Tab-separated table of C-alpha atoms in Angstrom:
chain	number	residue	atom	x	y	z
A	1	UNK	CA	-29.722	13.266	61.586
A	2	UNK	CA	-33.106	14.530	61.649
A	3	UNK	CA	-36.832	12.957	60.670
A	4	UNK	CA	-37.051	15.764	57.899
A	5	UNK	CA	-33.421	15.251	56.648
A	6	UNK	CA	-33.739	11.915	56.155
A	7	UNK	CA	-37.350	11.875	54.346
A	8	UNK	CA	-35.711	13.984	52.126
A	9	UNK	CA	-32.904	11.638	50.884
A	10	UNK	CA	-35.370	8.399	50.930
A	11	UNK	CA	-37.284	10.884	48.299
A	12	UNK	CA	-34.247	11.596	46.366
A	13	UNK	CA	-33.463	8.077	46.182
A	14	UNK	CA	-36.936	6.568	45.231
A	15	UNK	CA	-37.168	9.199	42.458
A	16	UNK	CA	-33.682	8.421	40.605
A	17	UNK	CA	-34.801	4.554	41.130
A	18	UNK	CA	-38.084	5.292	38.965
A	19	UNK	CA	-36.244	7.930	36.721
A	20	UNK	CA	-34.009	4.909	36.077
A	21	UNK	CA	-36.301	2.736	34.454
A	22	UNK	CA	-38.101	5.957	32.914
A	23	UNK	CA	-35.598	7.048	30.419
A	24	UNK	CA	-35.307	3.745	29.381
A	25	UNK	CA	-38.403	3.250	28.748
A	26	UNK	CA	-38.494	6.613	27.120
A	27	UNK	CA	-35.481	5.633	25.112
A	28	UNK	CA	-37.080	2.568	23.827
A	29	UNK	CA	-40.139	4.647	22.767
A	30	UNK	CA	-37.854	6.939	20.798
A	31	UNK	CA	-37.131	3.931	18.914
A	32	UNK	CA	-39.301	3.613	15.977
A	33	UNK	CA	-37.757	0.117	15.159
A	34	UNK	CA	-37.815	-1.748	18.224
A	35	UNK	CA	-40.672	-4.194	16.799
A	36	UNK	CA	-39.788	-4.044	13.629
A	37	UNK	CA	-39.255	-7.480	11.754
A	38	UNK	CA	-36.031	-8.331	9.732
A	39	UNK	CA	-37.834	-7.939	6.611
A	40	UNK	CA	-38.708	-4.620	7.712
A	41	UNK	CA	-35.895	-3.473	8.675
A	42	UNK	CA	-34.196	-4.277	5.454
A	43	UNK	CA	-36.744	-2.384	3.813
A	44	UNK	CA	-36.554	0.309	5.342
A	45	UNK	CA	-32.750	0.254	4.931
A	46	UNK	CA	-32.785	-0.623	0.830
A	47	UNK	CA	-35.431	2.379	0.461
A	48	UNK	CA	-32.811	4.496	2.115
A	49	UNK	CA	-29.861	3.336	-0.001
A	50	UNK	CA	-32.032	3.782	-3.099
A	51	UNK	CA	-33.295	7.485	-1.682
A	52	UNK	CA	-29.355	8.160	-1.324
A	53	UNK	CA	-29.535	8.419	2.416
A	54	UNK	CA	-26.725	6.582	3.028
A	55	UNK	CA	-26.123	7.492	6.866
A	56	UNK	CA	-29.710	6.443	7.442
A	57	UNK	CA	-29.480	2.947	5.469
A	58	UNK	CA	-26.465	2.076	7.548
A	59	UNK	CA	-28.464	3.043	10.710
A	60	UNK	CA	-30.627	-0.004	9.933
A	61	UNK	CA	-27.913	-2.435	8.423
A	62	UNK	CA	-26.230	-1.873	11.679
A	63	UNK	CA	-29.747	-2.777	13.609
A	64	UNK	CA	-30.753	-5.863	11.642
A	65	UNK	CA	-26.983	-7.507	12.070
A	66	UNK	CA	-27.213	-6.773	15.610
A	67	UNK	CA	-30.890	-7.897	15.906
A	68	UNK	CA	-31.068	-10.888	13.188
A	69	UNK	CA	-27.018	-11.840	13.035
A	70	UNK	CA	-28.439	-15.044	11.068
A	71	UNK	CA	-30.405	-15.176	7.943
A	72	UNK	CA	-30.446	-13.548	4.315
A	73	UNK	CA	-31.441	-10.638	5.477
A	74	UNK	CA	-28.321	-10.073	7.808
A	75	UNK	CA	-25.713	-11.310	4.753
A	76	UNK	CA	-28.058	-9.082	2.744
A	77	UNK	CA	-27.280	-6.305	4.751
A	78	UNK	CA	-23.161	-6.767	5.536
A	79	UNK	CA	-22.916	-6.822	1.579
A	80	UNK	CA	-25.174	-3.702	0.929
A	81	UNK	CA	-23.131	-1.719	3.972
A	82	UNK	CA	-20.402	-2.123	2.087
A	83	UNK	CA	-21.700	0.147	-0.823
A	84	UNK	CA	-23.233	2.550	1.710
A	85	UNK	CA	-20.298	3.463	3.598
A	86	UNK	CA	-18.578	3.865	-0.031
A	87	UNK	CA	-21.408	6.490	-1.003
A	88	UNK	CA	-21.652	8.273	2.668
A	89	UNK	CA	-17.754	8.978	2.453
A	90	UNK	CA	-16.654	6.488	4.587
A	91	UNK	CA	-13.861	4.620	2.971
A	92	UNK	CA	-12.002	3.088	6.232
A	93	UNK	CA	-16.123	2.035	7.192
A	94	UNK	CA	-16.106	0.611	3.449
A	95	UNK	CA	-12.695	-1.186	3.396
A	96	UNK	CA	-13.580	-2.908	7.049
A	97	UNK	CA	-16.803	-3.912	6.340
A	98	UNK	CA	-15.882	-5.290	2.540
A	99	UNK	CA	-12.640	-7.315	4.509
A	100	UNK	CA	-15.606	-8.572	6.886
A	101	UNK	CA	-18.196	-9.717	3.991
A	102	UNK	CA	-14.786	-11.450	2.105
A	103	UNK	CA	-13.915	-13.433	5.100
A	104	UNK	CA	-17.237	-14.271	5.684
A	105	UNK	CA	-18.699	-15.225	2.624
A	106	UNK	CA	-15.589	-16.370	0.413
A	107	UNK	CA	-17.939	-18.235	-1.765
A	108	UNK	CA	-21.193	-15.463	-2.244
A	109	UNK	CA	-22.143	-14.773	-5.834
A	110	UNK	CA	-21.393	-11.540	-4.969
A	111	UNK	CA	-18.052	-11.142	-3.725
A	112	UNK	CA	-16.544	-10.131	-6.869
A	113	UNK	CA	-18.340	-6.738	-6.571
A	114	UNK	CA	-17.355	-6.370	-2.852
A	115	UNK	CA	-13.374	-6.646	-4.074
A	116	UNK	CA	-14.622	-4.630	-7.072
A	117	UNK	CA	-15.694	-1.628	-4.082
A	118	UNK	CA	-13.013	-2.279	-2.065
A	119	UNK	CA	-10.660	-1.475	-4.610
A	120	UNK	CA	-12.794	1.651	-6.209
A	121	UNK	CA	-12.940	2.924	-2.374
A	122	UNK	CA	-9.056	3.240	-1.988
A	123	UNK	CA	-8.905	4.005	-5.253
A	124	UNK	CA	-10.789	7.510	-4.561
A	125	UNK	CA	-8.200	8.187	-1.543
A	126	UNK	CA	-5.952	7.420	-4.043
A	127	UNK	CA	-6.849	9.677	-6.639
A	128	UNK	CA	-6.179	13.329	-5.188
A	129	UNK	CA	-2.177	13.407	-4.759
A	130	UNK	CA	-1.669	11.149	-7.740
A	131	UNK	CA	-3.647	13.637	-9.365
A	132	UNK	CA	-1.203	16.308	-8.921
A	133	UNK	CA	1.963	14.675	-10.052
A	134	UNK	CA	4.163	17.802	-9.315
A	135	UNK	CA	3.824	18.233	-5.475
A	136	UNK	CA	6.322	20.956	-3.800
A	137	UNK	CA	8.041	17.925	-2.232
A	138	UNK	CA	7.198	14.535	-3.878
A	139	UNK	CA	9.308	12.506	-1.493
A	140	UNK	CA	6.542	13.405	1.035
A	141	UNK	CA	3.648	12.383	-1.309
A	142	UNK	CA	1.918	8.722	-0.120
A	143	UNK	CA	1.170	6.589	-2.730
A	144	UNK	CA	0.089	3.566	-0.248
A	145	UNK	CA	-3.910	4.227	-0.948
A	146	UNK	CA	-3.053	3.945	-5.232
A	147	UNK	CA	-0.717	0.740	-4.094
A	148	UNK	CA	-3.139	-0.719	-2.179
A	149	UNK	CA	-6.053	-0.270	-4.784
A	150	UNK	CA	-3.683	-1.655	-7.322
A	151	UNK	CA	-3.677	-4.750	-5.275
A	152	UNK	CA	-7.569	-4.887	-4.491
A	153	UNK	CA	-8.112	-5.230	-8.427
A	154	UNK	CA	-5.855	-7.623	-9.262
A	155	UNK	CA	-7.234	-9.558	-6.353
A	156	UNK	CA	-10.440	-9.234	-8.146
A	157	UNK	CA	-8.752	-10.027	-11.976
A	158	UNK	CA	-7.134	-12.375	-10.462
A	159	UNK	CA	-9.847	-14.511	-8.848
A	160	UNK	CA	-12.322	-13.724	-10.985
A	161	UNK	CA	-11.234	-13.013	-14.443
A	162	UNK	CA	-14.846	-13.456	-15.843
A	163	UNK	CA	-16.040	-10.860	-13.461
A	164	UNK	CA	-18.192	-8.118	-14.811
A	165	UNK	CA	-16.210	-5.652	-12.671
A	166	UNK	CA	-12.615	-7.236	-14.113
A	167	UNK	CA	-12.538	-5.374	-17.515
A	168	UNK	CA	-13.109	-1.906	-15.538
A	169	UNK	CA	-10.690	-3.259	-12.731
A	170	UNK	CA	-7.875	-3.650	-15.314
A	171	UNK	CA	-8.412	0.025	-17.319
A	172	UNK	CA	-7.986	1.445	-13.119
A	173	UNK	CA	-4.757	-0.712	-12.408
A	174	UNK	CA	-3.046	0.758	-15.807
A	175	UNK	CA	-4.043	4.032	-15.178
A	176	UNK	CA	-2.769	3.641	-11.384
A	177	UNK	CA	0.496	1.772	-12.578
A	178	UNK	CA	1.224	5.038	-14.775
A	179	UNK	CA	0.747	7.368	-12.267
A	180	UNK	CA	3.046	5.062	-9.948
A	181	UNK	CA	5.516	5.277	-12.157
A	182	UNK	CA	5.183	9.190	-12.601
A	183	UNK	CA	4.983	9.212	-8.795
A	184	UNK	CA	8.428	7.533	-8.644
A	185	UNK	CA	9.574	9.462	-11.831
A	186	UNK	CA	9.317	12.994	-9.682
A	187	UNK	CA	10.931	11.310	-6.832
A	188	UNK	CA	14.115	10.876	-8.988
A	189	UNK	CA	13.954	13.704	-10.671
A	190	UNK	CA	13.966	15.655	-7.404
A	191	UNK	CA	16.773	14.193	-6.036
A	192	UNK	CA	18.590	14.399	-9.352
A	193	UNK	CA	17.386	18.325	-9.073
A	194	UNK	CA	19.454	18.431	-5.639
A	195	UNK	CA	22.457	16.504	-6.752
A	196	UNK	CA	20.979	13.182	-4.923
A	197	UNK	CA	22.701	11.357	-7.600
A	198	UNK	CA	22.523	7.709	-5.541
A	199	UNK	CA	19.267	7.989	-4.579
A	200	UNK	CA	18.225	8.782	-8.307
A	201	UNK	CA	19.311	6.255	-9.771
A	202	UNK	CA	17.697	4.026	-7.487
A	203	UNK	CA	14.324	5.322	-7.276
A	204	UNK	CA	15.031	5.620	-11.788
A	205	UNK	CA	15.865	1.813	-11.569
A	206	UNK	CA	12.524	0.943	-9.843
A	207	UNK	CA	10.735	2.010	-12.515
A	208	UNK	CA	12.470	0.437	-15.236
A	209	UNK	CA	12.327	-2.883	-13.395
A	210	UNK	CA	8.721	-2.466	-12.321
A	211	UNK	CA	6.992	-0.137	-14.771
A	212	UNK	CA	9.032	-1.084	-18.090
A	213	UNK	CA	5.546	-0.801	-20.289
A	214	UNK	CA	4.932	2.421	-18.995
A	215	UNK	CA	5.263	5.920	-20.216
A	216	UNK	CA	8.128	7.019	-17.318
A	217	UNK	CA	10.297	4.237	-17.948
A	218	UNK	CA	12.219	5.866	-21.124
A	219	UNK	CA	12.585	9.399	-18.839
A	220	UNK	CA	13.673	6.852	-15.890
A	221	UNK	CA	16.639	5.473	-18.365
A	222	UNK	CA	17.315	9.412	-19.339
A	223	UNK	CA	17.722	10.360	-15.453
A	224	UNK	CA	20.035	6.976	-15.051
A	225	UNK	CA	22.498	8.307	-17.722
A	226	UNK	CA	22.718	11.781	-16.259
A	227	UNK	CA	23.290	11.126	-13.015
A	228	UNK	CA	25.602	8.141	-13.753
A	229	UNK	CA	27.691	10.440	-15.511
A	230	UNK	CA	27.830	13.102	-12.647
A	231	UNK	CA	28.531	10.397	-10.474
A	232	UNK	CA	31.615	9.426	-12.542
A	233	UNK	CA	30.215	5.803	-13.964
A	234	UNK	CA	30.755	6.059	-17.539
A	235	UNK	CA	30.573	2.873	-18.157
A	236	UNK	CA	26.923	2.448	-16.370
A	237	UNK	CA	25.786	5.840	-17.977
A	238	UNK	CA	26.728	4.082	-21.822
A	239	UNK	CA	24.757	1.135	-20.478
A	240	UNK	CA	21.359	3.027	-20.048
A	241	UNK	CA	22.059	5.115	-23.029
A	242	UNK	CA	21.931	1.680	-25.047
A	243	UNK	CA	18.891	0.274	-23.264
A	244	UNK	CA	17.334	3.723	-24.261
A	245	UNK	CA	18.593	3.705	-27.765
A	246	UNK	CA	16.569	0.201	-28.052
A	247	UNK	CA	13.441	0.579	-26.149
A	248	UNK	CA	13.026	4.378	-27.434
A	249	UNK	CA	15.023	4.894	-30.576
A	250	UNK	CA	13.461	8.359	-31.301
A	251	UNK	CA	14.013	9.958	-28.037
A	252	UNK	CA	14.636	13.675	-28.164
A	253	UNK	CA	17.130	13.423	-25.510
A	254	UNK	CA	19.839	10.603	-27.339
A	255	UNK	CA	21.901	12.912	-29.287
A	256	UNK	CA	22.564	15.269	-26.400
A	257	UNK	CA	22.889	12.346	-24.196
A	258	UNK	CA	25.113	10.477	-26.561
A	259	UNK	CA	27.643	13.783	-26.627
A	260	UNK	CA	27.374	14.100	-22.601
A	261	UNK	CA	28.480	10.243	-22.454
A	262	UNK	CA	30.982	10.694	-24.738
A	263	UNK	CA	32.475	13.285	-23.200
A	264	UNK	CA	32.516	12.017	-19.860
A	265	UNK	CA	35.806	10.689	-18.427
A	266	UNK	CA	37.132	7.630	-18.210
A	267	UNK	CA	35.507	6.114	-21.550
A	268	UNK	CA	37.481	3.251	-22.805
Protein backbone atom coordinates (compact mmCIF):
# COMPACT_ATOMS: atom_id res chain seq x y z
CA UNK A 1 0.00 0.00 0.00
CA UNK A 2 1.70 3.10 -0.75
CA UNK A 3 2.80 6.44 1.48
CA UNK A 4 0.39 8.53 -0.84
CA UNK A 5 -2.50 5.94 -0.70
CA UNK A 6 -2.60 5.79 2.69
CA UNK A 7 -2.34 9.73 3.52
CA UNK A 8 -5.18 9.83 1.53
CA UNK A 9 -7.55 7.58 3.58
CA UNK A 10 -6.11 9.01 7.11
CA UNK A 11 -7.54 12.42 5.34
CA UNK A 12 -10.77 10.91 4.47
CA UNK A 13 -11.15 9.63 7.82
CA UNK A 14 -10.14 12.75 9.94
CA UNK A 15 -12.55 14.82 7.80
CA UNK A 16 -15.86 12.60 8.31
CA UNK A 17 -14.66 12.52 12.19
CA UNK A 18 -14.91 16.52 12.25
CA UNK A 19 -17.90 16.57 9.72
CA UNK A 20 -19.43 14.37 12.44
CA UNK A 21 -19.57 16.68 15.14
CA UNK A 22 -20.15 19.60 12.47
CA UNK A 23 -23.62 18.90 11.38
CA UNK A 24 -24.50 18.50 14.72
CA UNK A 25 -23.46 21.34 15.75
CA UNK A 26 -24.98 22.88 12.71
CA UNK A 27 -28.18 21.10 13.51
CA UNK A 28 -28.34 22.47 16.93
CA UNK A 29 -27.81 26.00 15.49
CA UNK A 30 -30.77 25.47 13.19
CA UNK A 31 -32.62 25.17 16.30
CA UNK A 32 -34.04 28.38 17.35
CA UNK A 33 -35.35 26.77 20.66
CA UNK A 34 -32.58 24.96 22.06
CA UNK A 35 -32.25 27.60 25.07
CA UNK A 36 -35.44 28.41 25.25
CA UNK A 37 -37.16 28.19 28.80
CA UNK A 38 -40.48 26.26 29.44
CA UNK A 39 -42.29 29.39 29.77
CA UNK A 40 -41.06 30.25 26.49
CA UNK A 41 -41.70 27.62 24.82
CA UNK A 42 -45.30 27.58 25.81
CA UNK A 43 -45.52 30.92 24.57
CA UNK A 44 -44.43 30.55 21.69
CA UNK A 45 -46.70 27.50 21.24
CA UNK A 46 -50.18 29.35 22.69
CA UNK A 47 -49.31 32.38 20.19
CA UNK A 48 -49.31 29.76 17.50
CA UNK A 49 -52.56 28.05 18.50
CA UNK A 50 -54.16 31.49 18.82
CA UNK A 51 -52.49 32.61 15.18
CA UNK A 52 -54.20 29.22 13.89
CA UNK A 53 -50.89 27.61 13.13
CA UNK A 54 -51.69 24.55 14.43
CA UNK A 55 -48.73 22.36 12.90
CA UNK A 56 -46.37 24.92 14.38
CA UNK A 57 -48.02 24.99 18.04
CA UNK A 58 -47.70 21.24 18.16
CA UNK A 59 -44.01 21.60 17.06
CA UNK A 60 -43.44 23.21 20.47
CA UNK A 61 -45.99 21.15 22.66
CA UNK A 62 -44.06 18.25 21.40
CA UNK A 63 -40.58 20.13 22.53
CA UNK A 64 -41.61 21.33 25.98
CA UNK A 65 -43.06 17.58 26.97
CA UNK A 66 -39.93 16.21 25.78
CA UNK A 67 -37.77 18.97 27.38
CA UNK A 68 -39.87 19.84 30.72
CA UNK A 69 -42.00 16.28 31.08
CA UNK A 70 -42.82 17.81 34.70
CA UNK A 71 -44.52 20.98 35.57
CA UNK A 72 -47.71 23.10 34.50
CA UNK A 73 -46.35 23.96 31.63
CA UNK A 74 -45.94 20.28 30.28
CA UNK A 75 -49.83 19.30 31.55
CA UNK A 76 -50.49 22.71 30.00
CA UNK A 77 -49.29 21.63 26.88
CA UNK A 78 -50.66 17.65 26.61
CA UNK A 79 -54.19 19.35 27.19
CA UNK A 80 -53.77 22.21 24.56
CA UNK A 81 -52.27 19.39 21.89
CA UNK A 82 -55.25 17.90 22.15
CA UNK A 83 -57.22 20.87 20.53
CA UNK A 84 -54.38 21.42 18.05
CA UNK A 85 -54.28 18.19 16.45
CA UNK A 86 -58.30 18.56 16.32
CA UNK A 87 -57.84 21.97 14.31
CA UNK A 88 -54.64 20.75 12.08
CA UNK A 89 -56.82 17.67 10.84
CA UNK A 90 -55.41 15.20 12.81
CA UNK A 91 -58.12 13.24 14.46
CA UNK A 92 -56.17 9.77 15.22
CA UNK A 93 -53.21 12.60 16.72
CA UNK A 94 -56.38 14.12 18.65
CA UNK A 95 -58.05 10.89 19.91
CA UNK A 96 -54.37 9.52 21.21
CA UNK A 97 -53.31 12.41 22.77
CA UNK A 98 -56.98 13.20 24.52
CA UNK A 99 -56.82 9.08 25.74
CA UNK A 100 -53.21 10.20 27.07
CA UNK A 101 -54.35 13.59 28.99
CA UNK A 102 -57.60 11.25 30.45
CA UNK A 103 -55.36 8.66 31.83
CA UNK A 104 -53.14 11.04 33.06
CA UNK A 105 -55.00 13.58 34.65
CA UNK A 106 -58.42 11.78 35.62
CA UNK A 107 -59.02 14.47 38.10
CA UNK A 108 -57.93 18.02 35.94
CA UNK A 109 -60.58 20.71 35.92
CA UNK A 110 -60.37 20.30 32.52
CA UNK A 111 -61.00 16.93 31.46
CA UNK A 112 -64.52 17.37 30.69
CA UNK A 113 -63.53 19.43 27.59
CA UNK A 114 -60.84 16.86 26.56
CA UNK A 115 -63.88 14.01 26.42
CA UNK A 116 -65.94 16.93 25.05
CA UNK A 117 -62.97 16.98 21.85
CA UNK A 118 -62.55 13.59 21.80
CA UNK A 119 -65.97 12.98 21.03
CA UNK A 120 -66.43 16.20 18.51
CA UNK A 121 -63.11 14.71 16.74
CA UNK A 122 -64.75 11.28 15.81
CA UNK A 123 -67.68 12.89 15.50
CA UNK A 124 -66.30 14.86 12.25
CA UNK A 125 -65.04 11.32 10.78
CA UNK A 126 -68.29 10.47 11.55
CA UNK A 127 -70.19 12.94 9.84
CA UNK A 128 -69.45 12.39 5.96
CA UNK A 129 -71.10 8.79 5.24
CA UNK A 130 -73.82 9.36 7.79
CA UNK A 131 -74.35 12.33 5.88
CA UNK A 132 -75.33 10.56 2.84
CA UNK A 133 -77.82 8.09 4.14
CA UNK A 134 -78.44 6.48 0.65
CA UNK A 135 -74.98 4.99 -0.27
CA UNK A 136 -74.93 2.59 -3.54
CA UNK A 137 -74.29 -0.23 -1.05
CA UNK A 138 -75.12 0.61 2.62
CA UNK A 139 -74.03 -2.75 3.96
CA UNK A 140 -70.50 -1.44 3.13
CA UNK A 141 -71.01 1.96 4.89
CA UNK A 142 -68.93 2.12 8.56
CA UNK A 143 -70.70 3.60 11.13
CA UNK A 144 -67.87 2.72 13.89
CA UNK A 145 -66.49 6.59 13.93
CA UNK A 146 -70.60 7.89 14.69
CA UNK A 147 -70.64 4.71 17.32
CA UNK A 148 -67.69 5.55 18.84
CA UNK A 149 -68.50 9.39 19.20
CA UNK A 150 -71.81 8.33 20.56
CA UNK A 151 -69.89 6.71 23.30
CA UNK A 152 -67.25 9.62 23.90
CA UNK A 153 -70.36 11.92 24.87
CA UNK A 154 -72.10 9.93 27.00
CA UNK A 155 -68.80 9.31 28.69
CA UNK A 156 -68.74 12.97 29.10
CA UNK A 157 -72.86 13.24 30.17
CA UNK A 158 -72.25 10.66 32.01
CA UNK A 159 -69.39 11.76 34.27
CA UNK A 160 -70.02 15.06 34.17
CA UNK A 161 -73.59 15.95 33.81
CA UNK A 162 -72.96 19.62 34.97
CA UNK A 163 -70.43 20.00 32.27
CA UNK A 164 -70.64 23.03 30.09
CA UNK A 165 -69.92 20.79 27.08
CA UNK A 166 -72.89 18.12 28.31
CA UNK A 167 -75.96 20.07 26.96
CA UNK A 168 -74.14 20.29 23.37
CA UNK A 169 -72.87 16.60 23.94
CA UNK A 170 -76.50 15.38 24.27
CA UNK A 171 -78.14 17.54 21.04
CA UNK A 172 -74.80 15.42 18.99
CA UNK A 173 -75.70 11.90 20.52
CA UNK A 174 -79.57 12.38 19.32
CA UNK A 175 -78.69 13.58 16.17
CA UNK A 176 -76.04 10.57 15.82
CA UNK A 177 -78.62 8.00 17.34
CA UNK A 178 -81.04 9.10 14.35
CA UNK A 179 -78.75 8.75 11.78
CA UNK A 180 -77.80 5.21 13.37
CA UNK A 181 -80.96 4.22 13.11
CA UNK A 182 -81.37 5.50 9.39
CA UNK A 183 -77.98 3.82 8.86
CA UNK A 184 -79.50 0.48 9.97
CA UNK A 185 -82.93 1.44 8.37
CA UNK A 186 -81.12 1.32 4.65
CA UNK A 187 -79.39 -1.78 5.65
CA UNK A 188 -82.83 -3.52 5.91
CA UNK A 189 -84.34 -2.01 3.41
CA UNK A 190 -81.62 -3.22 1.03
CA UNK A 191 -81.79 -6.56 1.85
CA UNK A 192 -85.57 -6.46 1.86
CA UNK A 193 -84.92 -4.79 -1.85
CA UNK A 194 -83.00 -8.19 -2.75
CA UNK A 195 -85.38 -10.59 -1.14
CA UNK A 196 -82.89 -10.88 2.07
CA UNK A 197 -85.98 -11.41 3.98
CA UNK A 198 -83.93 -12.99 7.28
CA UNK A 199 -81.48 -10.63 7.35
CA UNK A 200 -84.21 -7.77 7.26
CA UNK A 201 -85.89 -8.49 9.78
CA UNK A 202 -83.00 -8.67 11.88
CA UNK A 203 -81.18 -5.64 11.07
CA UNK A 204 -85.45 -3.99 11.32
CA UNK A 205 -85.49 -5.56 14.89
CA UNK A 206 -82.27 -3.73 15.99
CA UNK A 207 -83.73 -0.70 15.59
CA UNK A 208 -86.87 -1.17 17.26
CA UNK A 209 -85.05 -2.60 20.27
CA UNK A 210 -82.33 0.03 20.24
CA UNK A 211 -83.69 3.16 18.56
CA UNK A 212 -87.53 2.84 19.66
CA UNK A 213 -87.69 6.94 20.21
CA UNK A 214 -86.42 7.47 16.97
CA UNK A 215 -87.81 8.48 13.66
CA UNK A 216 -86.81 4.85 11.75
CA UNK A 217 -88.31 2.76 14.25
CA UNK A 218 -92.09 2.99 12.82
CA UNK A 219 -90.48 2.27 8.98
CA UNK A 220 -88.36 -0.60 10.90
CA UNK A 221 -91.92 -2.19 12.16
CA UNK A 222 -93.30 -1.51 8.35
CA UNK A 223 -90.20 -3.56 6.81
CA UNK A 224 -90.85 -6.40 9.72
CA UNK A 225 -94.46 -6.93 8.43
CA UNK A 226 -93.48 -7.14 4.79
CA UNK A 227 -90.94 -9.33 4.89
CA UNK A 228 -92.59 -11.53 7.57
CA UNK A 229 -95.27 -12.00 5.27
CA UNK A 230 -93.00 -12.98 2.23
CA UNK A 231 -91.35 -15.17 4.47
CA UNK A 232 -94.64 -16.99 5.26
CA UNK A 233 -94.98 -15.82 9.21
CA UNK A 234 -98.35 -14.50 9.39
CA UNK A 235 -98.63 -14.67 12.62
CA UNK A 236 -95.23 -12.52 13.32
CA UNK A 237 -96.21 -10.10 10.40
CA UNK A 238 -99.91 -9.38 12.53
CA UNK A 239 -97.62 -8.94 15.51
CA UNK A 240 -95.63 -5.88 14.10
CA UNK A 241 -98.66 -4.61 12.38
CA UNK A 242 -100.16 -4.21 16.04
CA UNK A 243 -97.02 -2.77 17.62
CA UNK A 244 -97.27 -0.27 14.61
CA UNK A 245 -100.93 0.35 14.94
CA UNK A 246 -99.98 1.52 18.71
CA UNK A 247 -96.78 3.33 18.53
CA UNK A 248 -97.87 5.07 15.06
CA UNK A 249 -101.61 5.00 14.70
CA UNK A 250 -101.62 7.37 11.65
CA UNK A 251 -99.16 5.63 9.53
CA UNK A 252 -99.77 5.90 5.82
CA UNK A 253 -98.73 2.44 5.32
CA UNK A 254 -101.53 0.46 7.95
CA UNK A 255 -104.36 0.11 5.66
CA UNK A 256 -102.32 -1.39 2.84
CA UNK A 257 -100.44 -3.32 5.34
CA UNK A 258 -103.51 -4.43 7.18
CA UNK A 259 -105.00 -5.90 3.58
CA UNK A 260 -101.41 -7.56 2.74
CA UNK A 261 -101.65 -9.34 6.33
CA UNK A 262 -104.90 -10.27 5.84
CA UNK A 263 -104.45 -11.78 2.87
CA UNK A 264 -101.53 -13.68 3.63
CA UNK A 265 -101.88 -17.44 4.24
CA UNK A 266 -102.21 -19.29 7.01
CA UNK A 267 -104.20 -16.58 9.21
CA UNK A 268 -106.14 -18.22 11.90
Amino acid sequence: MSARFLRLRLATVLAAALLAPGCSWLSEKADETRDWSAAKLYSEAKDALNNGDYTRAIGYYDKLQARYPFGRYAQQAQLESVYAYYRDGEPDSAVAAADRFIKTYPRHPYVDYVYYLKGLTNYNRASGPLDRLMPPDPTRTDASAALQSFTDFNDLVTKFPDSRYAPDARARMLFLRNNLASYELNVARHYQSRGAHVAAVNRAKYVVENYASSPAATEALVIMVRSYTAMGLPELARDALRVLQKNDPQNPDIPKLTTLVGTAPGKG
